[in-house]
PDB file of C-alpha atoms and ligand atoms in Angstrom:
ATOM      1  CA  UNK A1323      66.985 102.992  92.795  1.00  0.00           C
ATOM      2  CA  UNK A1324      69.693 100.319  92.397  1.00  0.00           C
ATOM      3  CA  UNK A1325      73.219 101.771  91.663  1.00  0.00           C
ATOM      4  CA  UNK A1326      74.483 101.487  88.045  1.00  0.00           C
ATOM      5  CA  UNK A1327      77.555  99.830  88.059  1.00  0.00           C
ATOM      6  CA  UNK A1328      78.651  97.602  85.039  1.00  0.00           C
ATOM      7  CA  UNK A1329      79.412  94.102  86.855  1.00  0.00           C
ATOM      8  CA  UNK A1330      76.569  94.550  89.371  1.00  0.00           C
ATOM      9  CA  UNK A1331      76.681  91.806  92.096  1.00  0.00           C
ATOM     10  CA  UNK A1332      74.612  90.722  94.917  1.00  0.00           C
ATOM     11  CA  UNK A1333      76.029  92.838  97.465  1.00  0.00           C
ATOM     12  CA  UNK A1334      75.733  96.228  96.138  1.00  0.00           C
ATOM     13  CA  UNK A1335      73.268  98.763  97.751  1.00  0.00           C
ATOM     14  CA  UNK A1336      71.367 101.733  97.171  1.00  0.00           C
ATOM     15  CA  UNK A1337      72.174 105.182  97.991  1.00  0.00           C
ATOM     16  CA  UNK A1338      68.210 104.884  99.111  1.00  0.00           C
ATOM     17  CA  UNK A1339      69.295 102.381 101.109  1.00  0.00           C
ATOM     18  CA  UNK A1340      72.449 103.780 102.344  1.00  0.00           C
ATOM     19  CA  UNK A1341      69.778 106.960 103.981  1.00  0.00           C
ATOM     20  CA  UNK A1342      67.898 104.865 105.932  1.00  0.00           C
ATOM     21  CA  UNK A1343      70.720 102.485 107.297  1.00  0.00           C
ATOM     22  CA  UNK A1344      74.159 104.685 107.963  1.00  0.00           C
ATOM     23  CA  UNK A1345      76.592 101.164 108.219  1.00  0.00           C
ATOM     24  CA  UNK A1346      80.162 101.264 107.146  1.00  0.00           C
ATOM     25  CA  UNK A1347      80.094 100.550 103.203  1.00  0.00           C
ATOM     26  CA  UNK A1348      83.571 100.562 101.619  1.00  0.00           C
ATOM     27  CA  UNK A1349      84.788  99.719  97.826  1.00  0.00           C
ATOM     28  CA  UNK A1350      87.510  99.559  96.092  1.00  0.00           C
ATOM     29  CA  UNK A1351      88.088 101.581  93.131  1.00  0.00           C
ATOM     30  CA  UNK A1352      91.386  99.645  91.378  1.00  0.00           C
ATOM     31  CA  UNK A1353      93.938  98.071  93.478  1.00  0.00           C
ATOM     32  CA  UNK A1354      96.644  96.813  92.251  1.00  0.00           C
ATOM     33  CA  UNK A1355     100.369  98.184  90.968  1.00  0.00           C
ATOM     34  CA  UNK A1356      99.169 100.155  88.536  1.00  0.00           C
ATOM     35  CA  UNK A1357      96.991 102.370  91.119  1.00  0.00           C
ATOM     36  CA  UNK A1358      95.334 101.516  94.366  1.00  0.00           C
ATOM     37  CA  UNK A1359      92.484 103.922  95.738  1.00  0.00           C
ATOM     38  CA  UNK A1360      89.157 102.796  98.057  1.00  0.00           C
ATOM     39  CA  UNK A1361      86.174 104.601  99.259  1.00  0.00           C
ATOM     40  CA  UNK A1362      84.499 104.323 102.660  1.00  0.00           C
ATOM     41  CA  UNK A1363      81.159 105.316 103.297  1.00  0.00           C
ATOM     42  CA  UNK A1364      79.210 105.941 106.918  1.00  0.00           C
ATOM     43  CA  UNK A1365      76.401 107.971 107.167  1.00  0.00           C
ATOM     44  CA  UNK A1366      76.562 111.371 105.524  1.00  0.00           C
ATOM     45  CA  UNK A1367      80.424 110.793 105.174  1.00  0.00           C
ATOM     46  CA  UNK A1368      82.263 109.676 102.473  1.00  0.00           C
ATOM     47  CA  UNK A1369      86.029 109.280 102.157  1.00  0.00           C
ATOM     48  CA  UNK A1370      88.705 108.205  99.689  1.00  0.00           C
ATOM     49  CA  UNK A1371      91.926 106.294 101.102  1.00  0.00           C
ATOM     50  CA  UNK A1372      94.578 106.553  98.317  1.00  0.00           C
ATOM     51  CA  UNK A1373      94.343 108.627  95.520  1.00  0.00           C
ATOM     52  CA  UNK A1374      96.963 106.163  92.770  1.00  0.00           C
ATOM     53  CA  UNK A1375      94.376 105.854  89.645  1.00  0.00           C
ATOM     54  CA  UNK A1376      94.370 108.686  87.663  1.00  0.00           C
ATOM     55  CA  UNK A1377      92.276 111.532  88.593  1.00  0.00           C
ATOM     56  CA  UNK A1378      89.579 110.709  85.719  1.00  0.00           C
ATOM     57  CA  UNK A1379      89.328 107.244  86.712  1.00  0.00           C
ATOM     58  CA  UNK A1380      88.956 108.276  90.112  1.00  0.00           C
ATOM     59  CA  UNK A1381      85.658 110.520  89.822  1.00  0.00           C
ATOM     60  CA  UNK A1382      84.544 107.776  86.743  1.00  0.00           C
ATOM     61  CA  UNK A1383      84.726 105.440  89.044  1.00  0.00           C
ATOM     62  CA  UNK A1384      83.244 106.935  91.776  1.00  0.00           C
ATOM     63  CA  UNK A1385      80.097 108.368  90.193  1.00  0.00           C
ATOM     64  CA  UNK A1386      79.261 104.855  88.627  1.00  0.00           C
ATOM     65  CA  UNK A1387      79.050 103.869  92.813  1.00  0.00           C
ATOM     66  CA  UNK A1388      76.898 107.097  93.277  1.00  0.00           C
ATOM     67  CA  UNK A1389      79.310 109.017  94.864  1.00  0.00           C
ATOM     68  CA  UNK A1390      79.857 113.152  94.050  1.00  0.00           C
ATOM     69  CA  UNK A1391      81.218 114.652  96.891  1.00  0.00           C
ATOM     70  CA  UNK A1392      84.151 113.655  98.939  1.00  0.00           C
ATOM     71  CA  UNK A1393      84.520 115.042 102.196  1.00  0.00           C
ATOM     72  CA  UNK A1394      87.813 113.792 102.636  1.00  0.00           C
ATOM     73  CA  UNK A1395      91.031 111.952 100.979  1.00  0.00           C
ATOM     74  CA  UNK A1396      93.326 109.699 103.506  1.00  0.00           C
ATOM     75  CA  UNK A1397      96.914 109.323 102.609  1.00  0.00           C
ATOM     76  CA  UNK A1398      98.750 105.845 103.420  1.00  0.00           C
ATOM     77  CA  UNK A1399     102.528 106.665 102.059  1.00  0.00           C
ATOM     78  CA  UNK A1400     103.678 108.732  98.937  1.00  0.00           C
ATOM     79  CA  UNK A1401     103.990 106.252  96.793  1.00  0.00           C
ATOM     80  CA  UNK A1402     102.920 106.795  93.217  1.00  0.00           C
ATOM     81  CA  UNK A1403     100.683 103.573  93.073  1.00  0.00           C
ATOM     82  CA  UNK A1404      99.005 105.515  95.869  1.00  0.00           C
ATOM     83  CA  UNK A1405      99.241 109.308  95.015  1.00  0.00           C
ATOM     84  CA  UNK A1406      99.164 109.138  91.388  1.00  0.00           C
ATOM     85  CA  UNK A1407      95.667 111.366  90.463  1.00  0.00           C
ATOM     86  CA  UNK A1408      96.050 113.428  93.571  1.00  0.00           C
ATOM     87  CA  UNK A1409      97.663 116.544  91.598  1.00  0.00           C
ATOM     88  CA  UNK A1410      94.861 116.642  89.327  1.00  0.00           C
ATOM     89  CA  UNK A1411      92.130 115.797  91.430  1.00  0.00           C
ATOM     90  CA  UNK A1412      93.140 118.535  93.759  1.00  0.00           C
ATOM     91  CA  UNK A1413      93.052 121.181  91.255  1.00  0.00           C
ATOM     92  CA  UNK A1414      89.434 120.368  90.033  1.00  0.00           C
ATOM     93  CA  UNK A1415      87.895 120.240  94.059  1.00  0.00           C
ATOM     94  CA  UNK A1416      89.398 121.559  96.807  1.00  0.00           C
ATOM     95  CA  UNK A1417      89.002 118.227  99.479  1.00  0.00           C
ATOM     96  CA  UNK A1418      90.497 117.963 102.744  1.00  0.00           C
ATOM     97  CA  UNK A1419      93.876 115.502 102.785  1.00  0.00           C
ATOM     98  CA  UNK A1420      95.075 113.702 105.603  1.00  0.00           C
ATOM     99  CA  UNK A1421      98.380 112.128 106.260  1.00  0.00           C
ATOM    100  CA  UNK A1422     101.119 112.402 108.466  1.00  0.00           C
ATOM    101  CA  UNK A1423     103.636 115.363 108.601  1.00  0.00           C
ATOM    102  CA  UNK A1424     106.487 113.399 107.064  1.00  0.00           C
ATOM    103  CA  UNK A1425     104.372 112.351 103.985  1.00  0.00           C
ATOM    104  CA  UNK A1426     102.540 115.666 103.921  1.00  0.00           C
ATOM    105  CA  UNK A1427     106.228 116.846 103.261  1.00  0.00           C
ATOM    106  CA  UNK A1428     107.226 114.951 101.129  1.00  0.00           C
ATOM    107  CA  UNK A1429     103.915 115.438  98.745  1.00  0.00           C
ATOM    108  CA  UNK A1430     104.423 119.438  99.124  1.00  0.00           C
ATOM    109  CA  UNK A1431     107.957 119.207  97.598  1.00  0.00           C
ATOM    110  CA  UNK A1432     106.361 117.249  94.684  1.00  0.00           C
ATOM    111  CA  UNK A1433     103.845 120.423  94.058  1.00  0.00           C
ATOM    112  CA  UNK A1434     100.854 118.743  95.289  1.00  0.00           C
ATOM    113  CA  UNK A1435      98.806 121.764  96.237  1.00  0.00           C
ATOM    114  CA  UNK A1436      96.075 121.389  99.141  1.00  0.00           C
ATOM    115  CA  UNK A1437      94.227 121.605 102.436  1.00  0.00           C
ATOM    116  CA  UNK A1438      96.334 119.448 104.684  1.00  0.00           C
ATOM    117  CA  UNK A1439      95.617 117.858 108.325  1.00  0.00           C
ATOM    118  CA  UNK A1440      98.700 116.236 109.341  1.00  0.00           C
ATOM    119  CA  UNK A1441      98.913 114.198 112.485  1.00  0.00           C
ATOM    120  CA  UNK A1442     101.550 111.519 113.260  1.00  0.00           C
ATOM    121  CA  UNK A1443     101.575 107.693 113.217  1.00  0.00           C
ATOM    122  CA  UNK A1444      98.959 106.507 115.616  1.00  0.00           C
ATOM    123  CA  UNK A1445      96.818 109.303 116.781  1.00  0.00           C
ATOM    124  CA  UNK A1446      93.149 109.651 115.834  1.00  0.00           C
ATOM    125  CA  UNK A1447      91.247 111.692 114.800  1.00  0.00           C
ATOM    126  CA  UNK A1448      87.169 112.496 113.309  1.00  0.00           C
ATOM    127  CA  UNK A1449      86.306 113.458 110.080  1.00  0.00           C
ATOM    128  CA  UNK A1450      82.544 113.807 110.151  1.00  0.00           C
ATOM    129  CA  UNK A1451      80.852 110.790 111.691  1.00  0.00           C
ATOM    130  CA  UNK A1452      84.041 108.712 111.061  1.00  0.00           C
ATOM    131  CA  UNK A1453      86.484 108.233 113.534  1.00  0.00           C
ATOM    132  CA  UNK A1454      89.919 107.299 112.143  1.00  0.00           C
ATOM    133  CA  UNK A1455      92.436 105.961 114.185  1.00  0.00           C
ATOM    134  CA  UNK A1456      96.124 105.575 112.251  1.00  0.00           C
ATOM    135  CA  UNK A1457      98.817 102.538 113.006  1.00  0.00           C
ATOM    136  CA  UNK A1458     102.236 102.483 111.353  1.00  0.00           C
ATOM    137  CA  UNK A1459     102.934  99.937 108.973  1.00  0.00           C
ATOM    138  CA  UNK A1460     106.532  98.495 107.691  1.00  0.00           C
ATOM    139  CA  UNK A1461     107.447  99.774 103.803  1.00  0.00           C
ATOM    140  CA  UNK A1462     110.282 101.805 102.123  1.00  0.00           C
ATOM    141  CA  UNK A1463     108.000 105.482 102.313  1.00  0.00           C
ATOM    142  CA  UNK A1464     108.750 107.984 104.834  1.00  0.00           C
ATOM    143  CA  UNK A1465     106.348 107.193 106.691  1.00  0.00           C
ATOM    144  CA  UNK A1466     103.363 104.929 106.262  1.00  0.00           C
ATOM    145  CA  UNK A1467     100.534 104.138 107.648  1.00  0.00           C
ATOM    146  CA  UNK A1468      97.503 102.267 108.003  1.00  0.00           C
ATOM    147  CA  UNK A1469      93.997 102.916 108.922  1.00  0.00           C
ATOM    148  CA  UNK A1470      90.941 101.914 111.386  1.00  0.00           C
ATOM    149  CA  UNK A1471      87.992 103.857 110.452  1.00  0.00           C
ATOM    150  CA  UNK A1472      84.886 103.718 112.931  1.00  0.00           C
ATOM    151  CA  UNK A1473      81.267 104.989 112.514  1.00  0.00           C
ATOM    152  CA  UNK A1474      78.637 103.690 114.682  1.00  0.00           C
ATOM    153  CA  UNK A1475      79.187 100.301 116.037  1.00  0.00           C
ATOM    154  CA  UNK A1476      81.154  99.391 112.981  1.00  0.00           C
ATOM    155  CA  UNK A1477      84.678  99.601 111.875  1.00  0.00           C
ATOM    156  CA  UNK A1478      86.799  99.047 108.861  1.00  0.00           C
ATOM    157  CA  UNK A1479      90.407  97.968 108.684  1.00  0.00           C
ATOM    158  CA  UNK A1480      92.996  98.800 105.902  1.00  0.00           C
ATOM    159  CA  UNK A1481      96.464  97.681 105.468  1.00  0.00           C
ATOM    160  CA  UNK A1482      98.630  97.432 102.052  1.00  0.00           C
ATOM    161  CA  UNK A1483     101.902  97.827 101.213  1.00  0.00           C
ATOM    162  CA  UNK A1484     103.331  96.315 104.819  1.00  0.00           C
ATOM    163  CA  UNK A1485     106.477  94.593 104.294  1.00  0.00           C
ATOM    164  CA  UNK A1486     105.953  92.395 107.463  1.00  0.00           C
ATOM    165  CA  UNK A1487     103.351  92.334 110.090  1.00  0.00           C
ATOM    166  CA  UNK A1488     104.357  94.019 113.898  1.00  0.00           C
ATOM    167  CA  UNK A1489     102.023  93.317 117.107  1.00  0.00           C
ATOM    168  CA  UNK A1490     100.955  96.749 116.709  1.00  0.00           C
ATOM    169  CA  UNK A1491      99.220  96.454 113.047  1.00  0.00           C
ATOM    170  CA  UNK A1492      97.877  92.849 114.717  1.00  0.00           C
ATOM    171  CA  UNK A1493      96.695  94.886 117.650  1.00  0.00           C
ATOM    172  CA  UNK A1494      94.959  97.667 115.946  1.00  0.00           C
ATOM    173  CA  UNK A1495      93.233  95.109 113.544  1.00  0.00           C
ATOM    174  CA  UNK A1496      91.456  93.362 115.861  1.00  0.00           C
ATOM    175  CA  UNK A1497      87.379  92.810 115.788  1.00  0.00           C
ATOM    176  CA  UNK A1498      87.220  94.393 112.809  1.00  0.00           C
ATOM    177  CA  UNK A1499      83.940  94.171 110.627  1.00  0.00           C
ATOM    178  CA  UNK A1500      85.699  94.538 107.464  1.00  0.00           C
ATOM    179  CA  UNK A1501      89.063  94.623 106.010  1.00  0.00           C
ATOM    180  CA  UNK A1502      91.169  95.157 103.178  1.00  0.00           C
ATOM    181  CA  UNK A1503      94.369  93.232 102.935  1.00  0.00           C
ATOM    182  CA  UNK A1504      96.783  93.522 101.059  1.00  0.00           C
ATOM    183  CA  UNK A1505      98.048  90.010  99.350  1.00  0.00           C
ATOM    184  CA  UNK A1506     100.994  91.020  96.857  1.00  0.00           C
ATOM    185  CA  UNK A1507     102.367  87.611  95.952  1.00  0.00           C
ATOM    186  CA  UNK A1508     102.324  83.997  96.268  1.00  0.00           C
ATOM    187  CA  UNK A1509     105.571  82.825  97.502  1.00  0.00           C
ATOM    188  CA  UNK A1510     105.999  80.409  94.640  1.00  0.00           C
ATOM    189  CA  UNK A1511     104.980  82.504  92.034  1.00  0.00           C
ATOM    190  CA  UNK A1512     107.743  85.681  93.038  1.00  0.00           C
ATOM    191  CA  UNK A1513     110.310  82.973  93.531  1.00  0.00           C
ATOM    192  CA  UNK A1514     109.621  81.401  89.453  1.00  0.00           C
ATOM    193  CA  UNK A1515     109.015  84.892  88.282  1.00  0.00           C
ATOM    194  CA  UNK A1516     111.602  85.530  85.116  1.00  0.00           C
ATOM    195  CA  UNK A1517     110.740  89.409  84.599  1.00  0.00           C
ATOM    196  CA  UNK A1518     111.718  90.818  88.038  1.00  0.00           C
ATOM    197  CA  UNK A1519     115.458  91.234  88.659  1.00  0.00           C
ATOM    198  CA  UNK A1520     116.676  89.445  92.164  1.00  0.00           C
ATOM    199  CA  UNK A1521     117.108  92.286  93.775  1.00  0.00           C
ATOM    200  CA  UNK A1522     113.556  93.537  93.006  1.00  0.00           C
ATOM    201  CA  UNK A1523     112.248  90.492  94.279  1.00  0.00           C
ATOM    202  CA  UNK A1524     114.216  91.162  97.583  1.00  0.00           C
ATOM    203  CA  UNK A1525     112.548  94.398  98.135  1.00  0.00           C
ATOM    204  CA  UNK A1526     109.204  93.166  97.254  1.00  0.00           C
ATOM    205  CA  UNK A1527     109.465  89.628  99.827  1.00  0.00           C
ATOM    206  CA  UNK A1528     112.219  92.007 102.657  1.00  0.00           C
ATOM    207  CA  UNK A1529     110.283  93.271 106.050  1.00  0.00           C
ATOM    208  CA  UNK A1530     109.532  97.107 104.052  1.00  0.00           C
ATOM    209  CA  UNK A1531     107.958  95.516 100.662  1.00  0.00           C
ATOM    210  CA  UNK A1532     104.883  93.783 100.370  1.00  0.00           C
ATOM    211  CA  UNK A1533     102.860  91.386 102.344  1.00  0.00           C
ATOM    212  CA  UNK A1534     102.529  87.643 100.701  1.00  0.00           C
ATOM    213  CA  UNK A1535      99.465  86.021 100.793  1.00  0.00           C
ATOM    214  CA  UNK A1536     100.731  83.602 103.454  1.00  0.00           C
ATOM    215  CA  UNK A1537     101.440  86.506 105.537  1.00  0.00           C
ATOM    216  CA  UNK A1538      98.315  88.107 105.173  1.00  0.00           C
ATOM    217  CA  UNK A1539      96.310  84.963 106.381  1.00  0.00           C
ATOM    218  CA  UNK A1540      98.458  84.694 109.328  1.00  0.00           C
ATOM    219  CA  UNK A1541      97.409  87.918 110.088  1.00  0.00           C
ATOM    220  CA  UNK A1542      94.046  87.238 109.332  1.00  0.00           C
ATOM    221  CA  UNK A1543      94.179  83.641 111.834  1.00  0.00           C
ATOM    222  CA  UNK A1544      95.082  86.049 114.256  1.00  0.00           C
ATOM    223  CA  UNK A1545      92.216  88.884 113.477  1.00  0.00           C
ATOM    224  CA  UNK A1546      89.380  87.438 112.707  1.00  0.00           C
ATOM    225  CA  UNK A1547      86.528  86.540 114.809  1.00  0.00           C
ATOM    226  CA  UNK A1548      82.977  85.661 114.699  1.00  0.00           C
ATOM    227  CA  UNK A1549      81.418  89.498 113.642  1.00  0.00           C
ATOM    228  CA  UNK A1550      84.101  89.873 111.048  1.00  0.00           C
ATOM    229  CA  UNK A1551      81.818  90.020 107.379  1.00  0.00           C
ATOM    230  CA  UNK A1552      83.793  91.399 104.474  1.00  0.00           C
ATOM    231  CA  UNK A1553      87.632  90.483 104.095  1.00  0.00           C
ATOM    232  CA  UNK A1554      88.841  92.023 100.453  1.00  0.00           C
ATOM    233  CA  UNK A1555      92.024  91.139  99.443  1.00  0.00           C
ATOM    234  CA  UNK A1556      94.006  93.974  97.502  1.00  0.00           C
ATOM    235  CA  UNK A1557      97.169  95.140  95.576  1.00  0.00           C
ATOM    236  CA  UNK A1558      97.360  91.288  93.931  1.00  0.00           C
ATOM    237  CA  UNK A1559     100.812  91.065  91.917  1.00  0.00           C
ATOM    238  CA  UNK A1560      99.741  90.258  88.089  1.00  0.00           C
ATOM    239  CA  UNK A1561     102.737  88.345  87.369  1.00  0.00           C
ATOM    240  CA  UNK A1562     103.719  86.892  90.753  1.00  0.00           C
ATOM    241  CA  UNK A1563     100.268  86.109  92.568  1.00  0.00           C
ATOM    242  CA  UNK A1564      96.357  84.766  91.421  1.00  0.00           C
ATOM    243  CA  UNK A1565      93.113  85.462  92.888  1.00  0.00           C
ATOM    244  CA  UNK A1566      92.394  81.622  93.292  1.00  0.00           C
ATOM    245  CA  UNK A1567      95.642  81.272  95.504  1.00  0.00           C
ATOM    246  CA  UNK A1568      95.405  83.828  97.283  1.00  0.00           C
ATOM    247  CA  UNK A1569      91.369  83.482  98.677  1.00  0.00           C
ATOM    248  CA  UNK A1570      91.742  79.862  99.020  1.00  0.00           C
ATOM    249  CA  UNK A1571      94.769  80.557 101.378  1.00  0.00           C
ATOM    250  CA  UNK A1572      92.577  83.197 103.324  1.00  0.00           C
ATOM    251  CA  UNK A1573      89.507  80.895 102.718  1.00  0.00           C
ATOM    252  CA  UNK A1574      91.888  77.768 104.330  1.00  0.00           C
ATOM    253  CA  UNK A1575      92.219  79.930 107.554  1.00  0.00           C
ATOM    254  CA  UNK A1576      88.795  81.033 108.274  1.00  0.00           C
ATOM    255  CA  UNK A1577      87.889  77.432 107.633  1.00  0.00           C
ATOM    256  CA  UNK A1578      89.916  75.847 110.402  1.00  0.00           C
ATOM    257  CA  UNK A1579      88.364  78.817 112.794  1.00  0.00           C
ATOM    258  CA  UNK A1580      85.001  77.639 111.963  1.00  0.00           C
ATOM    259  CA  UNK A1581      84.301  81.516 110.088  1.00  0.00           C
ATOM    260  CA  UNK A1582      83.394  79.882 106.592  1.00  0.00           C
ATOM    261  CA  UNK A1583      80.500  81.924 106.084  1.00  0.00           C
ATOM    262  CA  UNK A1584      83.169  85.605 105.984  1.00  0.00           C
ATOM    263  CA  UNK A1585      83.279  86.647 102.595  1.00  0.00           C
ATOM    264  CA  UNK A1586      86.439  87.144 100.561  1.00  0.00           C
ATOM    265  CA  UNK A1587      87.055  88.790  97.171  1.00  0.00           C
ATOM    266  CA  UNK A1588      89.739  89.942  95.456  1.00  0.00           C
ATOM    267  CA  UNK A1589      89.821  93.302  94.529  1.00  0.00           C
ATOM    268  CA  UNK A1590      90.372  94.197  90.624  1.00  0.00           C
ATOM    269  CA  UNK A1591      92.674  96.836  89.224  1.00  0.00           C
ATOM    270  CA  UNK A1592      90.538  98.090  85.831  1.00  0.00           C
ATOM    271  CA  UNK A1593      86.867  98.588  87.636  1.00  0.00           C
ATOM    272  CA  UNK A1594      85.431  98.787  90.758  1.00  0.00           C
ATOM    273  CA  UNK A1595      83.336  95.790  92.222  1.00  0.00           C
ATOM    274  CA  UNK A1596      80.634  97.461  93.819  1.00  0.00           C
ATOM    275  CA  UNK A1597      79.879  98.097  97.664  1.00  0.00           C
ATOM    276  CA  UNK A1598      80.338  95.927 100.534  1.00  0.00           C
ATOM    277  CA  UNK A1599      78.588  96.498 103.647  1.00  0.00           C
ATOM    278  CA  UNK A1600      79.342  95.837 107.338  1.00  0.00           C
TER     279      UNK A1600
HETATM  280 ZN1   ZN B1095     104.202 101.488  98.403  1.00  0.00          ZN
HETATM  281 ZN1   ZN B1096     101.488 100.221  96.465  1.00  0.00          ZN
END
């Protein structure tokens, strides 16, 4: 039975599929500054990393990828883009959230009700048959973090809102399967950009805003390797950045490796694109 989703493409699987053949599968359910939220999927686990669309769009969303049940919700920072239909989505289904302590506190004096495992930046821990190890990243939250998630002989790598990349997000995203990326803005594009005041434009380009699509693909010459499949690019600027730039800039560096055949997409803001698997 294929999955229903409305812009079906080629690499979408089955949850028939998915029974016989427990890989890492993760998509993204909007990304973007409006609301950022992805699912990861190993074996008879399924997690959500972000929680920013609102909580209707999240379980839409979800059931048109075949997913019900959520055994658990990863927190990156408390940022609204990130947090935004936690409140709500709480309220209707009691699922486990992780973050750190510092976020977790922060959340709790908002009124965000809920079962919470805190742990602090860089210690792992499992959830099911995942194993998720945690990396600080650069951005003006309280603390935020990023996330490898293992199952089997596969992992996944996420990293957004990450003002500049340290050795230690390069280190803990290395010989990764998959990965999602953030790639805010196009240099050029901030820089012309009429709507954004100067000093929001400092923020979003300083060492705690965003990463820039040349940024990311540095990281990414210095990440990827021959076993790396899936690289989806995420939390794309609508004003200040374009999905053509910014995979031709990642597409530019995987070229010169010689890894032409790793896919990239962009991931979209109003609908989910379907699965990818590692
Ligand atoms: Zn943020
Ligand atoms: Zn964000």
């Amino acid at each position: 039975m294929q999955v229903s989703v409305a812009n079906q493409a080629p690499y979408l699987t089955s949850d028939a599929h998915l029974r016989h053949d427990p890989h890492v599968q993760f998509a993204i359910l909007g990304s973007g500054s409006s609301g950022n939220a992805t699912l990861a999927k190993c074996a008879h686990t399924t997690l959500l990393i972000d929680a920013g669309l609102s909580s209707k769009q999240l379980v839409a969303r979800a059931q048109k990828l075949g997913v019900e049940a959520i055994d658990g919700i990863l927190l990156t920072h408390e940022h609204g883009d990130h947090v935004r239909g936690l409140k709500t989505l709480l309220k209707q289904r009691n699922i486990p959230l992780y973050t750190t302590s510092a976020t977790a506190h922060v959340l709790r004096e908002t009124g965000i009700v809920g079962s919470w495992h805190t742990f602090e930046a860089g210690q792992a821990f499992a959830i099911g048959d995942v194993t998720v190890q945690s990396f600080s990243i650069l951005h003006d939250a309280v603390d935020p973090v990023g996330y490898v998630l293992r199952c089997g002989e596969k992992n996944l790598g996420l990293i957004s809102d990450a003002g500049h990349v340290t050795h230690s997000v390069t280190q803990h995203l290395q010989g990764m399967h998959g990965l999602y990326l953030e790639a805010n803005y196009d240099d050029d594009l901030l820089a012309a950009d009429t709507k954004r005041p100067w000093s929001i434009k400092q923020r979003i380009s300083s060492r705690h805003g965003h990463l820039s699509n040349r940024q990311a693909a540095e990281l990414l010459e210095n990440i990827s390797h021959a076993a790396l499949r899936h690289v989806v690019l995420g939390h794309l600027s609508s004003d200040c950045n374009c999905r053509q730039i910014a995979t031709r800039t990642m597409r530019d560096v995987l070229t010169s490796k010689g890894l032409a055949d790793v896919q990239i997409n962009c991931a979209c803001q109003d609908e989910t694109c379907g699965w990818w698997q590692l």
